[in-house]
Amino acid sequence: MASPLPMTLPPLSLYVHIPWCVQKCPYCDFNSHAQPEVIPEAQYIACLLDDLDADLIYVQGRALSSIFIGGGTPSLFSAEGIKKLLAGIQARIPFAESIEITLEANPGTFETERFAGFQKAGVNRLSIGVQSLQEEQLKKLGRIHDPQQAQVAAHHAASLPLHSFNLDLMHGLPQQTLATAMADLEGIIALNPPHISWYQLTIEPNTLFASKPPVLPDDDILWDIYEQGHLRLAAAGYQQYEVSAYGKPGHRGQHNLNYWRFGDYLGIGCGAHGKITLPENGKIIRTEKIKHPRGYLDLTRPYLLRQWDVATDDRVFEYFMNRLRLLEPIPKQEFSERTGLPVELAEQALNNAIRQELIQDGDSSWQTTARGRLYLNKVLSDLLTDD
């Protein structure tokens, strides 16, 4: 069913998935695969651009505001390959003047040596998966770098003329204490990255950790880590703007902001997902591409695995499932523009959270309260069961 109100086209981003890793980490539930003896880089890039060609109908006159090259481990690709990929994308879709182009990278020596080449190829933001600065924890997490390599990678990224770079750090690691978690965080802060993604390890289904669960800290320790870590990041000049994202002024991740603001994004590559607004017929569609590299590289098969409409009944939950991750106010007008639904539907769905002071209801916006940020799952559960 089409939406009852007109929608406007939101900003457009592009996600590119490169599926290969040196080895699969035991906590990882992403669509990643152990690299073959020779990665078919040129063939895969050609397929990515063919995949993009099929999705050009969804651009609808927009420029790309951001590109995120994720995985897997995209830094296994050569700088020349990334340059060819980005040139191919730009030949098909114009880039916004302030476009953010992020590439995920591991801090191993092999990948770090390529950072300068990635920057010259057009990447202006690196996201480096450090996860811990403690040797023992890195081994438990199945990471193949050591703390020294992580530090070298951060220093190298800082020396390049990038717009920004991010360091990923996990907490709530196996048998982690408050002291060791804070030591990890202090080590990351000392590296002075413009952006830190600091998030709790969770045990996901269909992972090695799910079949052989490690001993994780109890809830009291997890709360102490979060509370003290948040205060320490704020004291170091990092502003929390999303559940697990902290940036110095001017360094918020634009690509993820577009996700959480219910913007549009094309998804190309193995298992990549897309979300597109079609204002002319009042639809929002989602796409998913073939997951396995063998199938994706098989030119006799389409890249598209499935495509479906986001039903109007699901849009309230999907919008807030994304939007509530951000700490900023949520404009009521944006809700209607992005979903095609009247504000009254959202107010009805949020009523319980507003009564419990988890959401503050303003004249033109909603805002998650400090208490509400701690109970986001409760807010979302209420939305999902709303009649």
Coordinates of C-alpha atoms in Angstrom, one line a residue:
M1 CA 0.0 0.0 0.0
A2 CA 1.3 3.5 -0.9
S3 CA 1.9 6.0 1.8
P4 CA -0.9 8.6 2.4
L5 CA 1.5 11.6 2.6
P6 CA 4.1 12.8 0.1
M7 CA 7.7 11.8 0.8
T8 CA 10.8 13.7 -0.1
L9 CA 14.0 12.2 -1.4
P10 CA 16.6 11.9 1.5
P11 CA 20.4 12.0 0.9
L12 CA 21.9 9.1 -1.0
S13 CA 24.8 7.0 0.2
L14 CA 26.5 3.9 -1.2
Y15 CA 27.7 0.8 0.7
V16 CA 30.2 -1.5 -1.0
H17 CA 30.8 -4.9 0.5
I18 CA 34.1 -6.7 0.0
P19 CA 33.7 -10.1 1.6
W20 CA 37.2 -11.6 2.2
C21 CA 39.1 -11.8 5.4
V22 CA 42.4 -13.4 6.3
Q23 CA 40.4 -15.5 8.8
K24 CA 37.0 -15.4 10.4
C25 CA 36.9 -13.9 13.9
P26 CA 34.9 -16.0 16.4
Y27 CA 32.5 -13.1 17.3
C28 CA 31.8 -12.0 13.7
D29 CA 28.4 -12.5 12.2
F30 CA 29.1 -10.3 9.1
N31 CA 29.0 -11.8 5.6
S32 CA 32.7 -12.6 5.5
H33 CA 34.7 -15.4 4.0
A34 CA 38.3 -16.7 4.3
Q35 CA 40.3 -15.3 1.4
P36 CA 41.3 -17.7 -1.4
E37 CA 44.9 -18.1 -2.4
V38 CA 44.4 -15.4 -4.9
I39 CA 41.6 -12.8 -4.4
P40 CA 39.8 -12.2 -7.7
E41 CA 40.1 -8.4 -7.2
A42 CA 39.7 -7.3 -10.8
Q43 CA 36.8 -9.6 -11.5
Y44 CA 35.0 -8.6 -8.3
I45 CA 35.4 -4.9 -9.0
A46 CA 34.0 -5.4 -12.5
C47 CA 31.0 -7.2 -10.9
L48 CA 30.5 -4.4 -8.4
L49 CA 30.3 -1.8 -11.2
D50 CA 27.8 -4.1 -13.1
D51 CA 25.8 -4.4 -9.9
L52 CA 25.8 -0.6 -9.5
D53 CA 24.6 -0.2 -13.1
A54 CA 21.5 -2.2 -12.3
D55 CA 20.7 0.1 -9.3
L56 CA 21.2 3.4 -11.2
I57 CA 17.5 3.8 -11.6
Y58 CA 17.3 4.4 -7.9
V59 CA 19.7 7.4 -7.9
Q60 CA 16.9 9.8 -9.0
G61 CA 19.1 12.7 -9.8
R62 CA 21.0 12.7 -6.5
A63 CA 24.7 13.0 -5.8
L64 CA 26.4 10.6 -3.4
S65 CA 26.9 12.1 0.0
S66 CA 29.0 9.2 1.3
I67 CA 30.6 5.9 0.3
F68 CA 31.5 3.2 2.8
I69 CA 33.6 0.3 1.7
G70 CA 33.2 -2.4 4.3
G71 CA 33.6 -6.1 4.7
G72 CA 35.3 -8.5 5.3
T73 CA 38.6 -6.7 5.1
P74 CA 38.6 -4.2 2.2
S75 CA 42.2 -3.2 2.9
L76 CA 43.2 -6.6 1.4
F77 CA 42.4 -5.0 -2.0
S78 CA 45.2 -3.0 -3.7
A79 CA 45.2 0.8 -3.8
E80 CA 45.0 0.6 -7.6
G81 CA 41.9 -1.6 -7.3
I82 CA 40.2 0.9 -4.9
K83 CA 41.1 3.8 -7.2
K84 CA 39.5 1.9 -10.2
L85 CA 36.4 1.2 -8.1
L86 CA 35.9 4.8 -7.0
A87 CA 36.6 6.1 -10.5
G88 CA 33.9 3.7 -11.9
I89 CA 31.4 4.8 -9.3
Q90 CA 32.0 8.5 -10.0
A91 CA 31.6 7.9 -13.7
R92 CA 28.1 6.6 -12.9
I93 CA 26.9 8.8 -10.1
P94 CA 28.2 12.4 -9.3
F95 CA 29.9 12.9 -6.0
A96 CA 28.8 15.6 -3.6
E97 CA 31.5 18.2 -3.1
S98 CA 31.9 17.2 0.6
I99 CA 31.6 13.5 0.0
E100 CA 32.9 11.2 2.8
I101 CA 34.6 8.0 1.5
T102 CA 35.4 5.5 4.2
L103 CA 37.4 2.3 3.9
E104 CA 37.5 -0.3 6.6
A105 CA 41.0 -1.6 7.4
N106 CA 42.8 -3.9 9.7
P107 CA 45.9 -2.7 11.5
G108 CA 48.2 -5.4 10.3
T109 CA 51.5 -4.4 8.7
F110 CA 50.4 -5.6 5.2
E111 CA 47.3 -3.3 5.2
T112 CA 48.9 -0.4 7.0
E113 CA 51.5 -0.1 4.2
R114 CA 48.6 0.5 1.8
F115 CA 47.0 3.4 3.7
A116 CA 48.8 6.1 1.8
G117 CA 47.8 4.5 -1.5
F118 CA 44.1 4.3 -0.4
Q119 CA 44.2 8.0 0.4
K120 CA 45.7 8.9 -3.0
A121 CA 43.0 6.7 -4.6
G122 CA 40.3 8.9 -3.1
V123 CA 39.6 7.5 0.4
N124 CA 39.3 10.4 2.9
R125 CA 38.4 8.4 6.0
L126 CA 39.7 5.1 7.4
S127 CA 38.0 2.9 9.9
I128 CA 40.5 0.7 11.6
G129 CA 39.5 -2.4 13.6
V130 CA 41.7 -2.3 16.6
Q131 CA 39.2 -3.9 19.1
S132 CA 41.8 -4.2 21.9
L133 CA 45.3 -3.1 22.7
Q134 CA 46.0 -6.1 24.9
E135 CA 47.8 -9.1 23.4
E136 CA 45.8 -11.7 25.3
Q137 CA 42.4 -10.2 24.3
L138 CA 43.4 -9.9 20.7
K139 CA 44.2 -13.7 20.6
K140 CA 40.8 -14.5 22.3
L141 CA 39.1 -12.4 19.6
G142 CA 40.9 -14.1 16.8
R143 CA 42.6 -10.9 15.7
I144 CA 45.8 -11.3 13.7
H145 CA 47.5 -8.0 14.6
D146 CA 49.3 -7.2 17.9
P147 CA 49.0 -4.0 20.0
Q148 CA 52.1 -2.5 18.5
Q149 CA 50.8 -2.9 14.9
A150 CA 47.5 -1.2 16.0
Q151 CA 49.5 1.8 17.4
V152 CA 51.6 2.0 14.2
A153 CA 48.4 2.0 12.1
A154 CA 46.8 4.8 14.1
H155 CA 50.0 6.9 13.9
H156 CA 50.2 6.3 10.1
A157 CA 46.5 7.2 9.6
A158 CA 47.1 10.4 11.6
S159 CA 50.1 11.4 9.3
L160 CA 48.0 11.2 6.1
P161 CA 45.9 14.1 4.7
L162 CA 42.7 12.3 5.5
H163 CA 39.6 14.2 6.6
S164 CA 39.2 11.8 9.5
F165 CA 39.8 8.3 10.8
N166 CA 38.1 6.0 13.3
L167 CA 39.4 3.4 15.7
D168 CA 37.1 0.5 16.7
L169 CA 37.4 -0.6 20.3
M170 CA 35.3 -3.3 22.0
H171 CA 34.5 -3.6 25.7
G172 CA 32.9 -6.4 27.7
L173 CA 35.5 -8.8 26.5
P174 CA 36.1 -12.3 27.9
Q175 CA 37.0 -12.1 31.6
Q176 CA 37.6 -8.3 31.2
T177 CA 37.7 -6.2 34.4
L178 CA 36.9 -2.6 34.8
A179 CA 40.6 -1.8 35.1
T180 CA 41.6 -3.7 31.9
A181 CA 38.7 -2.1 30.0
M182 CA 39.7 1.4 31.1
A183 CA 43.3 0.7 30.2
D184 CA 42.2 -0.3 26.7
L185 CA 40.2 2.9 26.4
E186 CA 43.1 5.1 27.8
G187 CA 45.4 3.5 25.2
I188 CA 42.9 4.4 22.4
I189 CA 42.5 8.0 23.6
A190 CA 46.2 8.4 23.8
L191 CA 46.4 7.7 20.0
N192 CA 44.1 10.8 19.6
P193 CA 41.9 9.6 16.7
P194 CA 39.2 12.0 15.6
H195 CA 36.5 9.4 16.0
I196 CA 36.1 6.3 18.3
S197 CA 33.6 3.5 17.9
W198 CA 33.3 2.0 21.4
Y199 CA 30.9 -0.8 21.7
Q200 CA 30.2 -3.9 23.8
L201 CA 30.9 -7.4 22.6
T202 CA 27.7 -9.3 22.0
I203 CA 27.4 -13.0 21.3
E204 CA 25.7 -13.3 17.9
P205 CA 24.0 -16.5 16.6
N206 CA 25.9 -18.6 14.1
T207 CA 29.3 -17.6 15.4
L208 CA 32.1 -19.6 17.0
F209 CA 31.5 -17.7 20.3
A210 CA 27.8 -18.8 20.1
S211 CA 28.8 -22.4 20.0
K212 CA 31.5 -22.1 22.5
P213 CA 30.6 -19.0 24.6
P214 CA 33.5 -17.3 26.5
V215 CA 33.1 -16.1 30.1
L216 CA 32.0 -12.5 29.9
P217 CA 31.9 -9.8 32.6
D218 CA 28.7 -9.7 34.7
D219 CA 26.2 -6.9 34.4
D220 CA 27.6 -4.8 37.3
I221 CA 31.0 -4.8 35.7
L222 CA 29.5 -4.0 32.3
W223 CA 27.7 -1.0 33.7
D224 CA 30.7 0.3 35.5
I225 CA 32.8 0.0 32.3
Y226 CA 30.1 1.9 30.3
E227 CA 29.6 4.6 32.9
Q228 CA 33.3 5.3 33.6
G229 CA 34.2 4.9 29.9
H230 CA 31.6 7.4 28.8
L231 CA 32.8 10.0 31.3
R232 CA 36.4 9.5 30.3
L233 CA 35.6 9.9 26.6
A234 CA 33.7 13.1 27.3
A235 CA 36.5 14.4 29.4
A236 CA 38.9 13.7 26.5
G237 CA 36.8 15.9 24.1
Y238 CA 34.8 13.1 22.4
Q239 CA 31.1 13.9 21.9
Q240 CA 28.8 10.9 22.0
Y241 CA 26.3 11.3 19.1
E242 CA 25.1 7.7 18.7
V243 CA 24.8 4.7 20.9
S244 CA 28.4 3.6 20.3
A245 CA 30.0 6.5 18.3
Y246 CA 32.1 9.3 19.8
G247 CA 33.6 12.0 17.7
K248 CA 35.6 15.2 18.2
P249 CA 33.8 18.3 16.8
G250 CA 33.5 18.1 13.0
H251 CA 34.2 14.4 12.9
R252 CA 30.9 12.6 13.1
G253 CA 30.6 9.7 10.7
Q254 CA 28.4 11.0 7.9
H255 CA 27.7 7.7 6.3
N256 CA 26.3 6.2 9.5
L257 CA 24.4 9.4 10.3
N258 CA 22.5 8.9 7.0
Y259 CA 21.6 5.4 8.0
W260 CA 20.3 6.4 11.3
R261 CA 18.4 9.3 9.9
F262 CA 16.5 6.9 7.7
G263 CA 18.3 8.2 4.6
D264 CA 18.7 6.2 1.3
Y265 CA 21.6 4.0 0.4
L266 CA 22.5 1.7 -2.5
G267 CA 24.2 -1.6 -1.5
I268 CA 26.5 -3.4 -3.9
G269 CA 28.6 -6.5 -3.3
C270 CA 28.1 -9.9 -1.6
G271 CA 25.1 -9.7 0.8
A272 CA 24.9 -5.9 0.6
H273 CA 21.6 -4.3 1.6
G274 CA 20.0 -1.2 0.2
K275 CA 17.1 1.1 1.2
I276 CA 15.5 3.4 -1.4
T277 CA 12.6 5.9 -1.3
L278 CA 10.4 6.1 -4.3
P279 CA 8.3 9.3 -3.8
E280 CA 6.3 9.0 -7.0
N281 CA 4.5 5.9 -5.9
G282 CA 4.8 6.3 -2.2
K283 CA 7.1 3.3 -1.7
I284 CA 10.2 2.5 0.3
I285 CA 12.0 -0.6 -0.9
R286 CA 14.8 -2.7 0.5
T287 CA 17.3 -4.8 -1.6
E288 CA 19.6 -7.6 -0.8
K289 CA 22.4 -9.0 -3.0
I290 CA 23.6 -12.6 -3.4
K291 CA 25.7 -13.5 -0.3
H292 CA 28.3 -15.9 -1.4
P293 CA 31.3 -14.8 -3.6
R294 CA 30.9 -17.8 -5.9
G295 CA 27.3 -16.8 -6.6
Y296 CA 28.0 -13.2 -6.9
L297 CA 30.8 -13.7 -9.4
D298 CA 28.7 -16.1 -11.5
L299 CA 27.7 -13.9 -14.5
T300 CA 24.8 -16.2 -15.4
R301 CA 23.0 -15.1 -12.2
P302 CA 21.5 -11.7 -11.2
Y303 CA 23.2 -9.9 -8.4
L304 CA 19.9 -9.2 -6.7
L305 CA 18.8 -11.9 -4.2
R306 CA 15.6 -10.3 -3.1
Q307 CA 13.7 -7.0 -3.1
W308 CA 10.7 -6.1 -1.0
D309 CA 8.5 -3.1 -0.1
V310 CA 8.6 -1.7 3.5
A311 CA 4.9 -1.9 4.4
T312 CA 3.3 1.2 5.8
D313 CA 2.6 -0.8 9.0
D314 CA 6.3 -1.4 9.5
R315 CA 7.6 2.1 8.8
V316 CA 7.1 3.6 12.2
F317 CA 9.2 0.8 13.8
E318 CA 11.9 0.9 11.1
Y319 CA 12.2 4.6 11.3
F320 CA 12.6 4.8 15.1
M321 CA 14.7 1.6 15.2
N322 CA 17.3 3.7 13.3
R323 CA 16.5 7.2 14.5
L324 CA 16.6 6.4 18.2
R325 CA 20.3 5.4 18.0
L326 CA 21.1 9.0 17.6
L327 CA 21.2 11.4 20.6
E328 CA 20.1 14.4 18.6
P329 CA 16.4 15.6 18.5
I330 CA 14.2 13.9 16.0
P331 CA 12.3 16.4 13.8
K332 CA 8.6 15.5 13.6
Q333 CA 8.5 16.9 10.1
E334 CA 11.3 14.5 9.1
F335 CA 9.2 11.6 10.2
S336 CA 6.5 12.4 7.7
E337 CA 8.9 13.3 4.9
R338 CA 10.9 10.0 5.3
T339 CA 8.0 7.6 6.0
G340 CA 5.0 9.2 4.2
L341 CA 3.0 8.8 7.4
P342 CA 1.2 11.4 9.6
V343 CA 3.0 12.5 12.8
E344 CA 0.0 11.3 14.8
L345 CA 0.9 7.7 14.1
A346 CA 4.3 8.3 15.6
E347 CA 2.9 10.1 18.6
Q348 CA 0.5 7.2 19.2
A349 CA 3.4 4.7 19.0
L350 CA 5.6 6.7 21.3
N351 CA 2.9 7.4 23.9
N352 CA 4.0 4.8 26.4
A353 CA 7.6 5.9 26.2
I354 CA 6.6 9.5 26.6
R355 CA 4.5 8.7 29.7
Q356 CA 7.5 6.8 31.2
E357 CA 9.7 9.8 30.5
L358 CA 11.9 7.8 28.1
I359 CA 11.1 10.2 25.3
Q360 CA 10.5 13.9 25.6
D361 CA 7.7 15.2 23.4
G362 CA 8.5 18.8 22.2
D363 CA 6.5 21.0 19.9
S364 CA 8.5 20.2 16.8
S365 CA 10.7 17.2 17.8
W366 CA 11.1 14.2 20.0
Q367 CA 14.2 13.7 22.2
T368 CA 15.4 10.6 24.0
T369 CA 15.9 11.3 27.7
A370 CA 19.0 10.2 29.6
R371 CA 17.0 7.4 31.1
G372 CA 15.5 6.6 27.7
R373 CA 19.0 6.0 26.3
L374 CA 19.5 3.3 28.8
Y375 CA 16.2 1.6 27.9
L376 CA 16.2 1.8 24.1
N377 CA 15.3 -1.9 23.8
K378 CA 12.2 -1.2 26.0
V379 CA 11.2 1.7 23.8
L380 CA 11.6 -0.4 20.6
S381 CA 9.8 -3.3 22.1
D382 CA 6.8 -1.0 22.9
L383 CA 6.8 0.2 19.3
L384 CA 6.9 -3.3 17.9
T385 CA 3.9 -4.4 20.0
D386 CA 1.9 -1.2 19.5
D387 CA -1.6 -1.8 18.3

